[in-house]
PDB file of C-alpha atoms in Angstrom:
ATOM      1  CA  UNK A   1     -15.078   5.892  19.586  1.00 64.00           C
ATOM      2  CA  UNK A   2     -12.958   6.574  16.572  1.00 77.00           C
ATOM      3  CA  UNK A   3     -13.939   8.824  13.682  1.00 87.00           C
ATOM      4  CA  UNK A   4     -12.326  10.294  10.629  1.00 90.00           C
ATOM      5  CA  UNK A   5     -13.800  13.033   8.450  1.00 93.00           C
ATOM      6  CA  UNK A   6     -12.792  14.328   5.043  1.00 95.00           C
ATOM      7  CA  UNK A   7     -14.812  16.104   2.353  1.00 96.00           C
ATOM      8  CA  UNK A   8     -16.152  13.621  -0.171  1.00 94.00           C
ATOM      9  CA  UNK A   9     -15.257  15.578  -3.286  1.00 96.00           C
ATOM     10  CA  UNK A  10     -13.367  18.662  -4.384  1.00 96.00           C
ATOM     11  CA  UNK A  11     -13.311  20.099  -7.910  1.00 96.00           C
ATOM     12  CA  UNK A  12     -10.735  22.610  -9.115  1.00 97.00           C
ATOM     13  CA  UNK A  13      -9.110  23.791 -12.335  1.00 97.00           C
ATOM     14  CA  UNK A  14      -5.591  23.122 -13.490  1.00 97.00           C
ATOM     15  CA  UNK A  15      -3.058  25.345 -11.790  1.00 97.00           C
ATOM     16  CA  UNK A  16      -5.256  25.964  -8.761  1.00 97.00           C
ATOM     17  CA  UNK A  17      -4.589  25.090  -5.130  1.00 97.00           C
ATOM     18  CA  UNK A  18      -6.691  22.570  -3.240  1.00 97.00           C
ATOM     19  CA  UNK A  19      -6.747  21.935   0.495  1.00 97.00           C
ATOM     20  CA  UNK A  20      -8.174  18.656   1.786  1.00 97.00           C
ATOM     21  CA  UNK A  21      -9.041  18.809   5.469  1.00 97.00           C
ATOM     22  CA  UNK A  22      -9.029  15.848   7.785  1.00 96.00           C
ATOM     23  CA  UNK A  23     -10.377  15.772  11.311  1.00 96.00           C
ATOM     24  CA  UNK A  24      -9.923  12.730  13.449  1.00 94.00           C
ATOM     25  CA  UNK A  25     -10.967  11.383  16.777  1.00 91.00           C
ATOM     26  CA  UNK A  26      -8.965   8.408  17.834  1.00 85.00           C
ATOM     27  CA  UNK A  27      -7.120   7.072  20.834  1.00 82.00           C
ATOM     28  CA  UNK A  28      -3.413   6.412  20.753  1.00 82.00           C
ATOM     29  CA  UNK A  29      -2.747   8.869  17.945  1.00 86.00           C
ATOM     30  CA  UNK A  30       0.841   8.770  16.724  1.00 85.00           C
ATOM     31  CA  UNK A  31       0.844  10.632  13.421  1.00 90.00           C
ATOM     32  CA  UNK A  32      -1.073  11.257  10.217  1.00 93.00           C
ATOM     33  CA  UNK A  33      -0.356   9.768   6.802  1.00 92.00           C
ATOM     34  CA  UNK A  34      -1.747  10.714   3.410  1.00 95.00           C
ATOM     35  CA  UNK A  35      -2.212   8.357   0.479  1.00 95.00           C
ATOM     36  CA  UNK A  36      -3.237   8.865  -3.127  1.00 96.00           C
ATOM     37  CA  UNK A  37      -5.238   6.351  -5.143  1.00 96.00           C
ATOM     38  CA  UNK A  38      -5.929   6.561  -8.869  1.00 96.00           C
ATOM     39  CA  UNK A  39      -9.023   4.789 -10.207  1.00 91.00           C
ATOM     40  CA  UNK A  40      -9.006   2.082  -7.563  1.00 86.00           C
ATOM     41  CA  UNK A  41      -5.347   1.249  -8.145  1.00 93.00           C
ATOM     42  CA  UNK A  42      -2.610   0.791  -5.603  1.00 94.00           C
ATOM     43  CA  UNK A  43      -2.658   3.475  -2.900  1.00 93.00           C
ATOM     44  CA  UNK A  44       0.631   5.327  -2.851  1.00 94.00           C
ATOM     45  CA  UNK A  45       2.199   7.077   0.105  1.00 92.00           C
ATOM     46  CA  UNK A  46       2.350  10.866  -0.114  1.00 94.00           C
ATOM     47  CA  UNK A  47       3.421  12.164   3.266  1.00 92.00           C
ATOM     48  CA  UNK A  48       3.530  11.627   7.005  1.00 91.00           C
ATOM     49  CA  UNK A  49       3.272  14.140   9.858  1.00 93.00           C
ATOM     50  CA  UNK A  50       4.562  12.938  13.193  1.00 90.00           C
ATOM     51  CA  UNK A  51       4.955  16.419  14.617  1.00 93.00           C
ATOM     52  CA  UNK A  52       2.817  19.540  14.457  1.00 96.00           C
ATOM     53  CA  UNK A  53       3.512  21.786  11.532  1.00 96.00           C
ATOM     54  CA  UNK A  54       3.959  21.715   7.817  1.00 96.00           C
ATOM     55  CA  UNK A  55       5.772  19.081   5.764  1.00 93.00           C
ATOM     56  CA  UNK A  56       6.538  20.028   2.180  1.00 92.00           C
ATOM     57  CA  UNK A  57       7.236  17.576  -0.610  1.00 86.00           C
ATOM     58  CA  UNK A  58       7.293  19.257  -3.985  1.00 91.00           C
ATOM     59  CA  UNK A  59       3.822  20.431  -4.988  1.00 95.00           C
ATOM     60  CA  UNK A  60       2.236  18.641  -2.045  1.00 95.00           C
ATOM     61  CA  UNK A  61       2.344  19.771   1.564  1.00 96.00           C
ATOM     62  CA  UNK A  62       0.751  18.301   4.660  1.00 97.00           C
ATOM     63  CA  UNK A  63      -0.044  19.926   7.961  1.00 97.00           C
ATOM     64  CA  UNK A  64      -0.861  18.581  11.394  1.00 97.00           C
ATOM     65  CA  UNK A  65      -2.223  20.158  14.568  1.00 97.00           C
ATOM     66  CA  UNK A  66      -2.461  17.597  17.362  1.00 94.00           C
ATOM     67  CA  UNK A  67      -4.235  19.971  19.721  1.00 94.00           C
ATOM     68  CA  UNK A  68      -7.016  20.438  17.156  1.00 95.00           C
ATOM     69  CA  UNK A  69      -7.034  16.798  15.973  1.00 95.00           C
ATOM     70  CA  UNK A  70      -6.783  18.229  12.504  1.00 95.00           C
ATOM     71  CA  UNK A  71      -4.622  17.965   9.460  1.00 97.00           C
ATOM     72  CA  UNK A  72      -4.729  18.915   5.816  1.00 98.00           C
ATOM     73  CA  UNK A  73      -3.141  18.062   2.517  1.00 98.00           C
ATOM     74  CA  UNK A  74      -2.357  20.956   0.208  1.00 97.00           C
ATOM     75  CA  UNK A  75      -2.074  20.326  -3.507  1.00 97.00           C
ATOM     76  CA  UNK A  76      -0.503  23.207  -5.408  1.00 97.00           C
ATOM     77  CA  UNK A  77      -0.216  23.901  -9.124  1.00 97.00           C
ATOM     78  CA  UNK A  78      -2.850  21.283  -9.807  1.00 97.00           C
ATOM     79  CA  UNK A  79      -2.313  19.043 -12.797  1.00 97.00           C
ATOM     80  CA  UNK A  80      -4.773  16.756 -14.553  1.00 97.00           C
ATOM     81  CA  UNK A  81      -2.866  13.745 -13.238  1.00 97.00           C
ATOM     82  CA  UNK A  82      -3.718  14.844  -9.690  1.00 97.00           C
ATOM     83  CA  UNK A  83      -7.308  13.713 -10.259  1.00 97.00           C
ATOM     84  CA  UNK A  84      -7.534  10.879  -7.760  1.00 97.00           C
ATOM     85  CA  UNK A  85      -8.799   9.921  -4.342  1.00 95.00           C
ATOM     86  CA  UNK A  86      -6.854  11.137  -1.345  1.00 97.00           C
ATOM     87  CA  UNK A  87      -7.006   9.448   2.031  1.00 95.00           C
ATOM     88  CA  UNK A  88      -5.851  10.625   5.405  1.00 94.00           C
ATOM     89  CA  UNK A  89      -4.847   7.720   7.610  1.00 91.00           C
ATOM     90  CA  UNK A  90      -4.041   8.089  11.305  1.00 89.00           C
ATOM     91  CA  UNK A  91      -1.155   6.042  12.547  1.00 82.00           C
ATOM     92  CA  UNK A  92      -1.757   4.675  16.040  1.00 77.00           C
ATOM     93  CA  UNK A  93       0.768   3.865  18.742  1.00 71.00           C
ATOM     94  CA  UNK A  94      -0.558   0.389  19.338  1.00 66.00           C
ATOM     95  CA  UNK A  95      -1.445  -0.420  15.779  1.00 65.00           C
ATOM     96  CA  UNK A  96       1.757  -2.186  14.804  1.00 66.00           C
ATOM     97  CA  UNK A  97       1.866  -0.236  11.581  1.00 70.00           C
ATOM     98  CA  UNK A  98      -1.707  -0.810  10.426  1.00 78.00           C
ATOM     99  CA  UNK A  99      -3.526   2.185   8.993  1.00 83.00           C
ATOM    100  CA  UNK A 100      -7.037   3.466   9.597  1.00 82.00           C
ATOM    101  CA  UNK A 101      -8.403   4.965   6.391  1.00 88.00           C
ATOM    102  CA  UNK A 102     -11.278   7.398   5.983  1.00 84.00           C
ATOM    103  CA  UNK A 103     -13.681   7.353   3.052  1.00 89.00           C
ATOM    104  CA  UNK A 104     -11.359   9.593   1.086  1.00 93.00           C
ATOM    105  CA  UNK A 105     -11.702  12.776  -0.932  1.00 96.00           C
ATOM    106  CA  UNK A 106     -12.212  12.570  -4.674  1.00 96.00           C
ATOM    107  CA  UNK A 107     -10.287  15.397  -6.328  1.00 97.00           C
ATOM    108  CA  UNK A 108     -11.451  16.272  -9.819  1.00 97.00           C
ATOM    109  CA  UNK A 109      -9.174  18.544 -11.841  1.00 97.00           C
ATOM    110  CA  UNK A 110     -10.738  20.270 -14.825  1.00 96.00           C
ATOM    111  CA  UNK A 111      -9.017  22.013 -17.729  1.00 94.00           C
TER     112      UNK A 111
ATOM    113  CA  UNK B   1      13.395  -4.100  -7.016  1.00 54.00           C
ATOM    114  CA  UNK B   2       9.891  -5.342  -7.668  1.00 73.00           C
ATOM    115  CA  UNK B   3       7.076  -3.825  -5.680  1.00 92.00           C
ATOM    116  CA  UNK B   4       4.345  -5.660  -3.831  1.00 95.00           C
ATOM    117  CA  UNK B   5       2.934  -8.280  -6.159  1.00 96.00           C
ATOM    118  CA  UNK B   6      -0.621  -9.501  -5.898  1.00 97.00           C
ATOM    119  CA  UNK B   7      -2.288 -12.153  -7.968  1.00 97.00           C
ATOM    120  CA  UNK B   8      -4.597 -12.691  -9.510  1.00 97.00           C
ATOM    121  CA  UNK B   9      -5.561  -9.132 -10.443  1.00 97.00           C
ATOM    122  CA  UNK B  10      -9.137 -10.200 -11.096  1.00 97.00           C
ATOM    123  CA  UNK B  11     -10.929 -13.216  -9.688  1.00 98.00           C
ATOM    124  CA  UNK B  12     -14.471 -14.380 -10.371  1.00 98.00           C
ATOM    125  CA  UNK B  13     -16.038 -16.967  -8.114  1.00 98.00           C
ATOM    126  CA  UNK B  14     -19.498 -18.449  -7.835  1.00 98.00           C
ATOM    127  CA  UNK B  15     -21.254 -18.316  -4.500  1.00 98.00           C
ATOM    128  CA  UNK B  16     -20.019 -21.090  -2.260  1.00 98.00           C
ATOM    129  CA  UNK B  17     -16.615 -21.459  -3.902  1.00 98.00           C
ATOM    130  CA  UNK B  18     -13.280 -20.627  -2.319  1.00 98.00           C
ATOM    131  CA  UNK B  19     -11.189 -17.598  -3.208  1.00 98.00           C
ATOM    132  CA  UNK B  20      -7.458 -17.593  -2.673  1.00 98.00           C
ATOM    133  CA  UNK B  21      -5.569 -14.315  -2.967  1.00 98.00           C
ATOM    134  CA  UNK B  22      -1.784 -14.121  -3.008  1.00 98.00           C
ATOM    135  CA  UNK B  23       0.595 -11.388  -1.980  1.00 97.00           C
ATOM    136  CA  UNK B  24       4.358 -11.304  -2.329  1.00 97.00           C
ATOM    137  CA  UNK B  25       5.820  -8.424  -0.302  1.00 95.00           C
ATOM    138  CA  UNK B  26       8.649  -6.233  -1.439  1.00 93.00           C
ATOM    139  CA  UNK B  27      12.085  -7.758  -1.100  1.00 90.00           C
ATOM    140  CA  UNK B  28      13.318  -7.352   2.445  1.00 86.00           C
ATOM    141  CA  UNK B  29       9.862  -6.741   3.884  1.00 89.00           C
ATOM    142  CA  UNK B  30       8.658  -9.154   6.515  1.00 88.00           C
ATOM    143  CA  UNK B  31       5.409  -7.438   7.512  1.00 90.00           C
ATOM    144  CA  UNK B  32       2.231  -7.857   5.493  1.00 93.00           C
ATOM    145  CA  UNK B  33      -1.152  -6.182   5.888  1.00 93.00           C
ATOM    146  CA  UNK B  34      -4.389  -7.031   4.106  1.00 96.00           C
ATOM    147  CA  UNK B  35      -7.084  -4.428   3.461  1.00 96.00           C
ATOM    148  CA  UNK B  36     -10.499  -4.606   1.830  1.00 97.00           C
ATOM    149  CA  UNK B  37     -12.041  -1.798  -0.173  1.00 95.00           C
ATOM    150  CA  UNK B  38     -15.674  -1.595  -1.202  1.00 90.00           C
ATOM    151  CA  UNK B  39     -16.665   0.758  -4.053  1.00 83.00           C
ATOM    152  CA  UNK B  40     -16.594   4.435  -3.095  1.00 79.00           C
ATOM    153  CA  UNK B  41     -15.150   3.617   0.325  1.00 84.00           C
ATOM    154  CA  UNK B  42     -11.794   3.718   2.036  1.00 86.00           C
ATOM    155  CA  UNK B  43      -9.629   0.741   2.798  1.00 91.00           C
ATOM    156  CA  UNK B  44     -10.543  -1.302   5.856  1.00 93.00           C
ATOM    157  CA  UNK B  45      -7.839  -3.142   7.750  1.00 92.00           C
ATOM    158  CA  UNK B  46      -8.288  -6.881   7.919  1.00 95.00           C
ATOM    159  CA  UNK B  47      -5.155  -8.615   9.180  1.00 95.00           C
ATOM    160  CA  UNK B  48      -1.476  -8.041   9.935  1.00 92.00           C
ATOM    161  CA  UNK B  49       1.040 -10.838   9.607  1.00 93.00           C
ATOM    162  CA  UNK B  50       4.715 -11.433  10.024  1.00 91.00           C
ATOM    163  CA  UNK B  51       6.456 -14.538   8.778  1.00 88.00           C
ATOM    164  CA  UNK B  52       4.598 -17.550  10.236  1.00 89.00           C
ATOM    165  CA  UNK B  53       2.686 -15.354  12.700  1.00 92.00           C
ATOM    166  CA  UNK B  54      -0.647 -13.558  12.772  1.00 94.00           C
ATOM    167  CA  UNK B  55      -0.077 -10.383  14.767  1.00 90.00           C
ATOM    168  CA  UNK B  56      -3.475  -8.692  14.514  1.00 90.00           C
ATOM    169  CA  UNK B  57      -6.590 -10.116  12.888  1.00 93.00           C
ATOM    170  CA  UNK B  58      -9.044  -7.741  14.521  1.00 90.00           C
ATOM    171  CA  UNK B  59     -10.464  -6.588  11.188  1.00 92.00           C
ATOM    172  CA  UNK B  60     -11.046  -9.992   9.704  1.00 95.00           C
ATOM    173  CA  UNK B  61     -14.460 -11.701   9.873  1.00 95.00           C
ATOM    174  CA  UNK B  62     -14.409 -14.592  12.302  1.00 92.00           C
ATOM    175  CA  UNK B  63     -15.874 -17.057   9.848  1.00 95.00           C
ATOM    176  CA  UNK B  64     -14.852 -18.079   6.341  1.00 98.00           C
ATOM    177  CA  UNK B  65     -11.777 -15.807   6.255  1.00 98.00           C
ATOM    178  CA  UNK B  66      -8.235 -16.874   7.056  1.00 97.00           C
ATOM    179  CA  UNK B  67      -4.756 -15.605   6.317  1.00 97.00           C
ATOM    180  CA  UNK B  68      -1.260 -16.967   6.470  1.00 96.00           C
ATOM    181  CA  UNK B  69       2.272 -15.874   5.725  1.00 96.00           C
ATOM    182  CA  UNK B  70       4.452 -18.970   5.594  1.00 93.00           C
ATOM    183  CA  UNK B  71       8.178 -19.056   6.026  1.00 90.00           C
ATOM    184  CA  UNK B  72       8.530 -19.588   2.292  1.00 91.00           C
ATOM    185  CA  UNK B  73       6.225 -18.198  -0.336  1.00 93.00           C
ATOM    186  CA  UNK B  74       3.596 -15.491  -0.516  1.00 96.00           C
ATOM    187  CA  UNK B  75       1.006 -14.459   2.000  1.00 97.00           C
ATOM    188  CA  UNK B  76      -2.392 -15.994   1.288  1.00 98.00           C
ATOM    189  CA  UNK B  77      -5.821 -14.584   2.100  1.00 98.00           C
ATOM    190  CA  UNK B  78      -8.408 -17.350   1.850  1.00 98.00           C
ATOM    191  CA  UNK B  79     -12.140 -16.816   1.703  1.00 98.00           C
ATOM    192  CA  UNK B  80     -14.223 -19.944   1.938  1.00 98.00           C
ATOM    193  CA  UNK B  81     -17.808 -20.296   0.719  1.00 98.00           C
ATOM    194  CA  UNK B  82     -17.823 -16.838  -0.820  1.00 98.00           C
ATOM    195  CA  UNK B  83     -20.984 -14.738  -0.818  1.00 97.00           C
ATOM    196  CA  UNK B  84     -21.967 -11.722  -2.920  1.00 95.00           C
ATOM    197  CA  UNK B  85     -20.976  -9.387  -0.087  1.00 94.00           C
ATOM    198  CA  UNK B  86     -17.373 -10.532  -0.386  1.00 96.00           C
ATOM    199  CA  UNK B  87     -17.104  -8.785  -3.755  1.00 96.00           C
ATOM    200  CA  UNK B  88     -14.507  -6.078  -3.236  1.00 97.00           C
ATOM    201  CA  UNK B  89     -10.945  -5.072  -3.974  1.00 97.00           C
ATOM    202  CA  UNK B  90      -8.436  -6.677  -1.634  1.00 98.00           C
ATOM    203  CA  UNK B  91      -5.143  -4.888  -1.199  1.00 97.00           C
ATOM    204  CA  UNK B  92      -1.980  -6.141   0.354  1.00 96.00           C
ATOM    205  CA  UNK B  93       0.654  -3.816   1.797  1.00 94.00           C
ATOM    206  CA  UNK B  94       4.115  -4.549   3.113  1.00 91.00           C
ATOM    207  CA  UNK B  95       6.653  -2.764   5.237  1.00 86.00           C
ATOM    208  CA  UNK B  96      10.148  -3.587   6.448  1.00 82.00           C
ATOM    209  CA  UNK B  97       9.025  -3.390  10.063  1.00 71.00           C
ATOM    210  CA  UNK B  98       5.854  -2.913  12.033  1.00 60.00           C
ATOM    211  CA  UNK B  99       5.640  -0.464  14.875  1.00 57.00           C
ATOM    212  CA  UNK B 100       7.412   2.785  14.122  1.00 58.00           C
ATOM    213  CA  UNK B 101       7.288   2.341  10.382  1.00 65.00           C
ATOM    214  CA  UNK B 102       5.248   5.099   8.818  1.00 74.00           C
ATOM    215  CA  UNK B 103       5.047   4.107   5.161  1.00 82.00           C
ATOM    216  CA  UNK B 104       3.311   1.109   3.670  1.00 85.00           C
ATOM    217  CA  UNK B 105       3.787  -0.078   0.103  1.00 91.00           C
ATOM    218  CA  UNK B 106       0.645  -1.379  -1.563  1.00 94.00           C
ATOM    219  CA  UNK B 107       0.093  -3.881  -4.319  1.00 96.00           C
ATOM    220  CA  UNK B 108      -2.293  -3.339  -7.226  1.00 96.00           C
ATOM    221  CA  UNK B 109      -4.995  -5.336  -5.504  1.00 97.00           C
ATOM    222  CA  UNK B 110      -7.166  -8.313  -6.382  1.00 98.00           C
ATOM    223  CA  UNK B 111     -10.674  -7.524  -7.516  1.00 97.00           C
ATOM    224  CA  UNK B 112     -12.954 -10.303  -6.389  1.00 97.00           C
ATOM    225  CA  UNK B 113     -16.349 -10.648  -8.006  1.00 97.00           C
ATOM    226  CA  UNK B 114     -18.773 -13.186  -6.631  1.00 97.00           C
ATOM    227  CA  UNK B 115     -21.524 -14.176  -9.044  1.00 97.00           C
TER     228      UNK B 115
END
């Protein structure tokens, strides 16, 4: 079967670093996407890992290890506006672009 | 360049009525995906459409739900004879192509409340 696991909630202070882990079990894995969603609004694309390793985009980085079926999103220099839900979403070879979302991780940033 | 536009943003229906949700993809995008999100949960794929074609409807309930993406006009998700369990946020996403495209652009969603 297919499964996707992320922590449900992470709390950290401004300026800290947060790592959101994602483990997946799915057939036809192609790559791993990350999306951010504020207060139930439109999910916005953060990053995509098609190859193993680290992808860096400003304060956010994402990592993928295919052999471990594992990835993470790293949020650095946390800001209050980073309080949101973060979803990892495997991209499948036969999925024609559709995404499989987990339950998401609620990140709470405190002063 | 306008983003993905969904309307209405909020929709209230009584049990048994029909709900019609609209999605206009970004300019130049011909692929549309519909997702449903229940409170405190992730988005669940419902249906994938290209112009005038349903490509994948594996996530859509067999009864009462239908979707279309006509040659002209927005994509429509139609829910007939709504029930309380249909209350959710429905998001539409678009992309310029399907397979191989790794980023989807989402609309603000339609929040359906069935009373």
